[in-house]
Coordinates of C-alpha atoms in Angstrom, one line a residue:
X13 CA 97.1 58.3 160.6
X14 CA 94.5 57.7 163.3
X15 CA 94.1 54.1 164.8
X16 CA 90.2 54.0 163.6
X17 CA 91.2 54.7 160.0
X18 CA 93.9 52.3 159.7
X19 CA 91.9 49.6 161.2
X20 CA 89.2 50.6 158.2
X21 CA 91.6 50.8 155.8
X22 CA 92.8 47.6 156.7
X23 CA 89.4 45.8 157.2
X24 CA 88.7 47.0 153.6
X25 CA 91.8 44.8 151.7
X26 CA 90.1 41.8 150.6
X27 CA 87.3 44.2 148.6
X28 CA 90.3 45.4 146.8
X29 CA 90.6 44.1 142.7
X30 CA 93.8 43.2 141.7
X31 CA 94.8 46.5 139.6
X32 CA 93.8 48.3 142.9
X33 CA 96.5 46.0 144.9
X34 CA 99.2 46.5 142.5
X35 CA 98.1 50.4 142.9
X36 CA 98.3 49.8 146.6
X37 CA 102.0 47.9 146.6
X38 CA 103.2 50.6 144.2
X39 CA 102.2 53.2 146.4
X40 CA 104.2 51.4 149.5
X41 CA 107.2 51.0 147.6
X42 CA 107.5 54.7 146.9
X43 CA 110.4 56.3 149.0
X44 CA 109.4 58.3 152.0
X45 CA 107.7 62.1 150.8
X46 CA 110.1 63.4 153.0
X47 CA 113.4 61.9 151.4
X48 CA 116.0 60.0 153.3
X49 CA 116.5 61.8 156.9
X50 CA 120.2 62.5 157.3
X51 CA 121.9 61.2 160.5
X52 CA 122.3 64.7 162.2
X53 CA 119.1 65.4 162.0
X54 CA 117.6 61.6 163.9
X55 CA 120.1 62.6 166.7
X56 CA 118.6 65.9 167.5
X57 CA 115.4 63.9 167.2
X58 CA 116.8 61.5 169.8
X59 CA 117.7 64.7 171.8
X60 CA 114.9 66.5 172.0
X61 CA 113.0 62.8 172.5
X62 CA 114.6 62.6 175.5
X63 CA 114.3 66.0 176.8
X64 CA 111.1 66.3 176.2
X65 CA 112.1 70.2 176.7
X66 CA 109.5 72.6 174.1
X67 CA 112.0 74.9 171.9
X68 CA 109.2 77.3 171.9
X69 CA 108.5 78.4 175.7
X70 CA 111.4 76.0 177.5
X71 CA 108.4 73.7 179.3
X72 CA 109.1 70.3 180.2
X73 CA 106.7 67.7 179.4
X74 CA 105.9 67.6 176.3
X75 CA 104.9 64.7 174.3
X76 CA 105.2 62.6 170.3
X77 CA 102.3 63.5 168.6
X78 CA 102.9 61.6 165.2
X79 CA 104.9 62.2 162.2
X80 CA 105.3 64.9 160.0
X81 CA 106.7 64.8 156.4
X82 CA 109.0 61.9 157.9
X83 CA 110.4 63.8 161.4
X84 CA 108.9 62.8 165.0
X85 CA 106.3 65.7 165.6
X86 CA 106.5 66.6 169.7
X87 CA 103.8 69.1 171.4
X88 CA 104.0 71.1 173.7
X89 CA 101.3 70.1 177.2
X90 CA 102.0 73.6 178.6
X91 CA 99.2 75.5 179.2
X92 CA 99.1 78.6 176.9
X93 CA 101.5 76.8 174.6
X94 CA 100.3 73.5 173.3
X95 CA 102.4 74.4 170.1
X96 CA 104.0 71.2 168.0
X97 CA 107.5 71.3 166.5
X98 CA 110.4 68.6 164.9
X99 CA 114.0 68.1 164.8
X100 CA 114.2 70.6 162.1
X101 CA 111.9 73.7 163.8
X102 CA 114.0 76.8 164.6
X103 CA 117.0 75.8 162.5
X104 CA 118.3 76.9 159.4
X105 CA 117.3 74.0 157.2
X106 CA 113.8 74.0 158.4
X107 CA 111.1 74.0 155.2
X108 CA 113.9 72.9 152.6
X109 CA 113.3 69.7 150.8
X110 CA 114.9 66.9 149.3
X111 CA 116.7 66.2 152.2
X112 CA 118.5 63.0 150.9
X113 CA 120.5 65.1 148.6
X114 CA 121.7 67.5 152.1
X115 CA 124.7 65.3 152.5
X116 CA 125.4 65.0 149.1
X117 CA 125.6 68.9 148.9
X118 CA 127.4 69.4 151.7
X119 CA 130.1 67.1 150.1
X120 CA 129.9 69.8 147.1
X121 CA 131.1 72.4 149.9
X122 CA 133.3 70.7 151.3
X123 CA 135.1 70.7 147.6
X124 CA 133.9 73.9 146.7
X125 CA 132.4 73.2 143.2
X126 CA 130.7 75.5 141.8
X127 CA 127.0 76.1 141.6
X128 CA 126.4 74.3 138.6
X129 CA 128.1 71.8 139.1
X130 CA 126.5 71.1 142.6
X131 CA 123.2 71.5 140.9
X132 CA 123.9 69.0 138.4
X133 CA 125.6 66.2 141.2
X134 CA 122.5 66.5 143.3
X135 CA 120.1 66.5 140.7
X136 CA 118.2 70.1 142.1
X137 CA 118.0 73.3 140.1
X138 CA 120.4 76.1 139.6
X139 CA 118.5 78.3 141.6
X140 CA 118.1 75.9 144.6
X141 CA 121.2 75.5 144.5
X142 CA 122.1 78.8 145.5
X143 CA 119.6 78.9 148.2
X144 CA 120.9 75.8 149.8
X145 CA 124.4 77.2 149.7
X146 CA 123.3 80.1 152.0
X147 CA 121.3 78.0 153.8
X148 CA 123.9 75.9 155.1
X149 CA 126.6 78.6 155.3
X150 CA 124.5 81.0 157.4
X151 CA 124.9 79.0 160.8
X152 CA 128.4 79.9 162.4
X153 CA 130.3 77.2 164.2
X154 CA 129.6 77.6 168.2
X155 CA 133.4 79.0 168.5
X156 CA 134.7 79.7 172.2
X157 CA 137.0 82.7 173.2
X158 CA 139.9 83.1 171.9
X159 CA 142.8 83.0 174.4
X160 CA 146.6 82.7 174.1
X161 CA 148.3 85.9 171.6
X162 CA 145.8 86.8 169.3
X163 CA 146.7 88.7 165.8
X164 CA 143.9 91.4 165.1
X165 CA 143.2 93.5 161.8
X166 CA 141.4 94.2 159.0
X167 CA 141.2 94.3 155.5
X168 CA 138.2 95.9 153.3
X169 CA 136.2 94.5 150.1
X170 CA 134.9 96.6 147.5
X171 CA 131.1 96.7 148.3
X172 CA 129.6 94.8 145.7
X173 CA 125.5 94.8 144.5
X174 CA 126.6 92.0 142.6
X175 CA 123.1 90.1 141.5
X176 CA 120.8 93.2 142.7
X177 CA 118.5 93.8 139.5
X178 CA 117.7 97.3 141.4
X179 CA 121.6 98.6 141.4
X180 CA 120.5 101.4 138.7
X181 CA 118.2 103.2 141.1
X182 CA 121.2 104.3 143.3
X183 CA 124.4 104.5 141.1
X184 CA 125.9 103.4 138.0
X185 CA 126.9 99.5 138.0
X186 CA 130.8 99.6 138.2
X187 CA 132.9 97.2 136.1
X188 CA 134.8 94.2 137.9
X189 CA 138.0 95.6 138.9
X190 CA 137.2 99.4 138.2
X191 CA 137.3 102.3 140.2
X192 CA 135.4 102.5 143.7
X193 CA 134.4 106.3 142.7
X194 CA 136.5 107.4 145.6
X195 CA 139.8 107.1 147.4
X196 CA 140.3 106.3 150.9
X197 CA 137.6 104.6 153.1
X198 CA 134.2 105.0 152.8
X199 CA 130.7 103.2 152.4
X200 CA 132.5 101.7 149.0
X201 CA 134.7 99.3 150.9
X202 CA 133.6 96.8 153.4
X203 CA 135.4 96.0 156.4
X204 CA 136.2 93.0 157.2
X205 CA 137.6 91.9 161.2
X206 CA 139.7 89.2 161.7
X207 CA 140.8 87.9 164.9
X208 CA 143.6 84.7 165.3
X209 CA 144.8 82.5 167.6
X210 CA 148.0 81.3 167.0
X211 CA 147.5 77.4 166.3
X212 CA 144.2 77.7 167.1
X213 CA 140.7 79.0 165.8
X214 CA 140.2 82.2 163.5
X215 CA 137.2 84.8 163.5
X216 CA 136.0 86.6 161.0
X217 CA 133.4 88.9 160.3
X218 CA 131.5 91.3 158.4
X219 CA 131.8 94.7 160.1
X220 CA 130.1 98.0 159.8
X221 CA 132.6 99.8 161.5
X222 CA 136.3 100.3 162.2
X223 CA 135.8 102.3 165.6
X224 CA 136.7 101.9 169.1
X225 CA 133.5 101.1 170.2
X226 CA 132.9 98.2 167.4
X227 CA 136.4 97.2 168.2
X228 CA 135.6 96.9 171.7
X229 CA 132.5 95.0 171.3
X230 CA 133.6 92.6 169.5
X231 CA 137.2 91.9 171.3
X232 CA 135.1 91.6 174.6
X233 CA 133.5 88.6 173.5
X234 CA 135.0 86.5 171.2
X235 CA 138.5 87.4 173.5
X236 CA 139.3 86.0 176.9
X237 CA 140.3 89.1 180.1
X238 CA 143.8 87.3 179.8
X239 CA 144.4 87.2 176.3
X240 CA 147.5 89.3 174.5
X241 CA 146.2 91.6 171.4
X242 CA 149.6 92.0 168.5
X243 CA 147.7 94.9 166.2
X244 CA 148.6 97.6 164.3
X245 CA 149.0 101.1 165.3
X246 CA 145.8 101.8 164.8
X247 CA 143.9 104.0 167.6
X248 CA 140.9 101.9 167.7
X249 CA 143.2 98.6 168.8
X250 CA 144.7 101.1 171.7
X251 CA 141.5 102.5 172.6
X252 CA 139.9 99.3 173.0
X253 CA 142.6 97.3 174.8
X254 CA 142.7 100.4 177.5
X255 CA 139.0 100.2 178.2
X256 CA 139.2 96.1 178.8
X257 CA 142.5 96.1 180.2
X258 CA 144.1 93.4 177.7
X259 CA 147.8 93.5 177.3
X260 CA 148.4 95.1 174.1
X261 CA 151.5 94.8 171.4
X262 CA 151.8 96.7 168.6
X263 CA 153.3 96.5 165.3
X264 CA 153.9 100.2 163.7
X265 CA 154.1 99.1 160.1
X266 CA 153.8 102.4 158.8
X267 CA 157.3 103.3 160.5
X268 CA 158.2 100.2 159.0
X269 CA 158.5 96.9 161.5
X270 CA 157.3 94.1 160.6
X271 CA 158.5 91.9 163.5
X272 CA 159.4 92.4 166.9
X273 CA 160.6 89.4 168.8
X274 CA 157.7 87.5 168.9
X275 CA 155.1 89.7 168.1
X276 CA 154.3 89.6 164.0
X277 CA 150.9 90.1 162.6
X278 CA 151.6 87.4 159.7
X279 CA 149.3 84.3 160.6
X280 CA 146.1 87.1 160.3
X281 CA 147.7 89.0 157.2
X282 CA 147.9 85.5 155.5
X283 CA 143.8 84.8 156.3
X284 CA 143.4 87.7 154.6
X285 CA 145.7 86.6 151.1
X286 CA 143.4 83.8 151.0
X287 CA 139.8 85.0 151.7
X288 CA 140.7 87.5 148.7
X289 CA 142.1 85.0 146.9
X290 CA 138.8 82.6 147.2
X291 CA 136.3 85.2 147.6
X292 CA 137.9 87.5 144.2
X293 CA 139.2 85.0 142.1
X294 CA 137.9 81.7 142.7
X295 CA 133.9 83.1 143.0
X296 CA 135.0 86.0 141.0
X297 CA 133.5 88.1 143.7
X298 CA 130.8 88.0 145.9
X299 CA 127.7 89.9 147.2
X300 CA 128.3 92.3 150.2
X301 CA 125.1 91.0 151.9
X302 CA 126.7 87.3 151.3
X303 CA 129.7 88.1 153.3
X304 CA 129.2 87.0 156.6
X305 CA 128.0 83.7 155.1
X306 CA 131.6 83.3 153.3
X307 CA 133.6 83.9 156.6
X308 CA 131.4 81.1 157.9
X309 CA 132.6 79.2 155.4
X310 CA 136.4 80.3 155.4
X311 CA 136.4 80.0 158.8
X312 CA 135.1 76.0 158.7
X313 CA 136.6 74.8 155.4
X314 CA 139.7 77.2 155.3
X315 CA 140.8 78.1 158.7
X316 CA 140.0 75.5 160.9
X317 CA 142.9 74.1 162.7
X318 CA 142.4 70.4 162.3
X319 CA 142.6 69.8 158.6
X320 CA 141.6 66.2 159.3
X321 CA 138.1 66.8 160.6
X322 CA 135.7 67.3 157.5
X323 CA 133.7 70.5 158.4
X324 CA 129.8 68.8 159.0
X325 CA 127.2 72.3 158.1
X326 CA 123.9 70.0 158.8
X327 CA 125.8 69.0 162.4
X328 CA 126.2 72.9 162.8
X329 CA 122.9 73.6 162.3
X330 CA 121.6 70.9 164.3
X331 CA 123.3 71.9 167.2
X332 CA 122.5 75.1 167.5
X333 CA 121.1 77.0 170.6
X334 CA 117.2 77.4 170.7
X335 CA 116.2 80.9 171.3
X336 CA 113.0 80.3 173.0
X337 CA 109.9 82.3 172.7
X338 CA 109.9 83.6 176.2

């Protein structure tokens, strides 16, 4: 509110009757619009206070210019610019409200109840529910090579339309746990890449492709020059550890081995028991488009190597890097 206006406001009091001051003490003692602001959130506040850096063109400079819906509004004094943004601009969670129930949700992730059930705890509607859950699991955790011996492979999902009410229009529905219509691989299965350290961090990803150049891709930056690949025999491993010169071991378990000394593709086979197990049987499948928002979750709650740090989604999302407008 503007100085001038507050000072009328204020100048006005003692004309008020005294239903109209009850009205007014009523009105002060409802919570904030904007809900209770969650801690993350008031330290990227502090952050971006102190930088006084705009996310939108990367100026310096810029300046508080009120409040909005709760959140510190900053604007940008570069000329050209002169745009305004909060805490929550650019992030995942910006626009969604009630945002004293974001931790309790997030503690409904952390325990993985299910969607009614969340609803229900956090007092928000089924369908909100499932929007939130996306929401929070569609910002990855900032995740630095991988270095050491690192177990590579993949395993494949049926692709699944599962909640598309336009499914008829390009082939028959298919019952849970029937036939894919064909054998071997094609668009029916989804490939999904999954790339361990041993005692240390997993990836996991939603793929498109199972080639040498995908391969390649991929190992070349989530993979450090020095790092030891253990794969399987397949030509796409080999092709791709030749082109970035990474030292390569390979388990042939078509010819049977399983283990060689110290090489053993075990620690990525067993990510892969349990994201069937969680994604199959525990959400009784899940939406192909969805899947990249799961491994972000497996790979936080499931596979994280410290099982004593509680996975924090709103941190994730509040620490994200800007992409500025440049």
């Amino acid at each position: 509110m503007k100085r001038f206006l507050f000072r009328h406001y204020l100048a006005h009091l003692e004309t008020l009757t005294g239903t109209q001051r009850q009205q007014v003490i009523a009105a002060l003692q409802r919570p904030d619009p904007g809900g209770t602001v969650p801690h993350q959130v008031r330290a990227r506040e502090r952050r971006l206070a102190d930088e006084r850096r705009c996310i939108h063109c990367g100026a310096t400079g810029t300046r508080k210019h009120g409040k909005s819906a709760g959140l510190m509004r900053f604007r940008c004094l570069a000329e050209g610019c002169g745009k305004t943004y909060t805490a929550l601009t650019g992030t995942g969670l910006a626009k969604l409200r009630h945002r004293g129930k974001w931790p309790l949700f997030q503690e409904c992730l952390r325990q993985r109840t299910t969607l009614q059930e969340a609803a229900n705890r956090c007092g928000i509607g089924y369908r909100t529910a499932f929007l939130w859950r996306h929401r929070f699991l569609a910002e990855a955790r900032a995740l630095a090579p991988l270095c050491g011996v690192v177990e590579m492979d993949e395993t494949f999902f049926a692709e699944s339309a599962k909640g598309d009410r336009t499914l008829r229009r390009r082939r028959p529905p298919r019952k849970r746990g029937g036939l894919r219509g064909q054998r071997g691989l094609s668009h029916a299965q989804q490939p999904i890449m999954t790339a361990v350290a041993r005692g240390g961090e997993t990836y996991a990803w939603h793929s498109f492709a199972t080639g040498a150049v995908s391969v390649t891709v991929t190992m070349r930056s989530r993979t450090n020059p020095d790092t030891v690949i253990v794969s399987d025999a397949h030509r796409s491993y080999a092709a791709a550890t030749r082109q970035l010169e990474r030292p390569h071991e390979v388990i042939n378990r078509s010819h049977g081995e399983r283990v060689r000394g110290r090489w053993h593709l075990n620690t990525v086979n067993n990510r892969h028991q349990t994201m069937k197990t969680t994604l199959n049987r525990w959400h009784r499948g899940v939406g192909t488009k969805y899947l990249d928002n799961y491994m972000n979750w497996l790979m936080r709650q499931e596979f994280r190597p410290d099982k004593t740090i509680e996975p924090d989604f709103i941190r994730d999302h509040m620490q994200q890097k800007q992409q500025l407008n440049t």
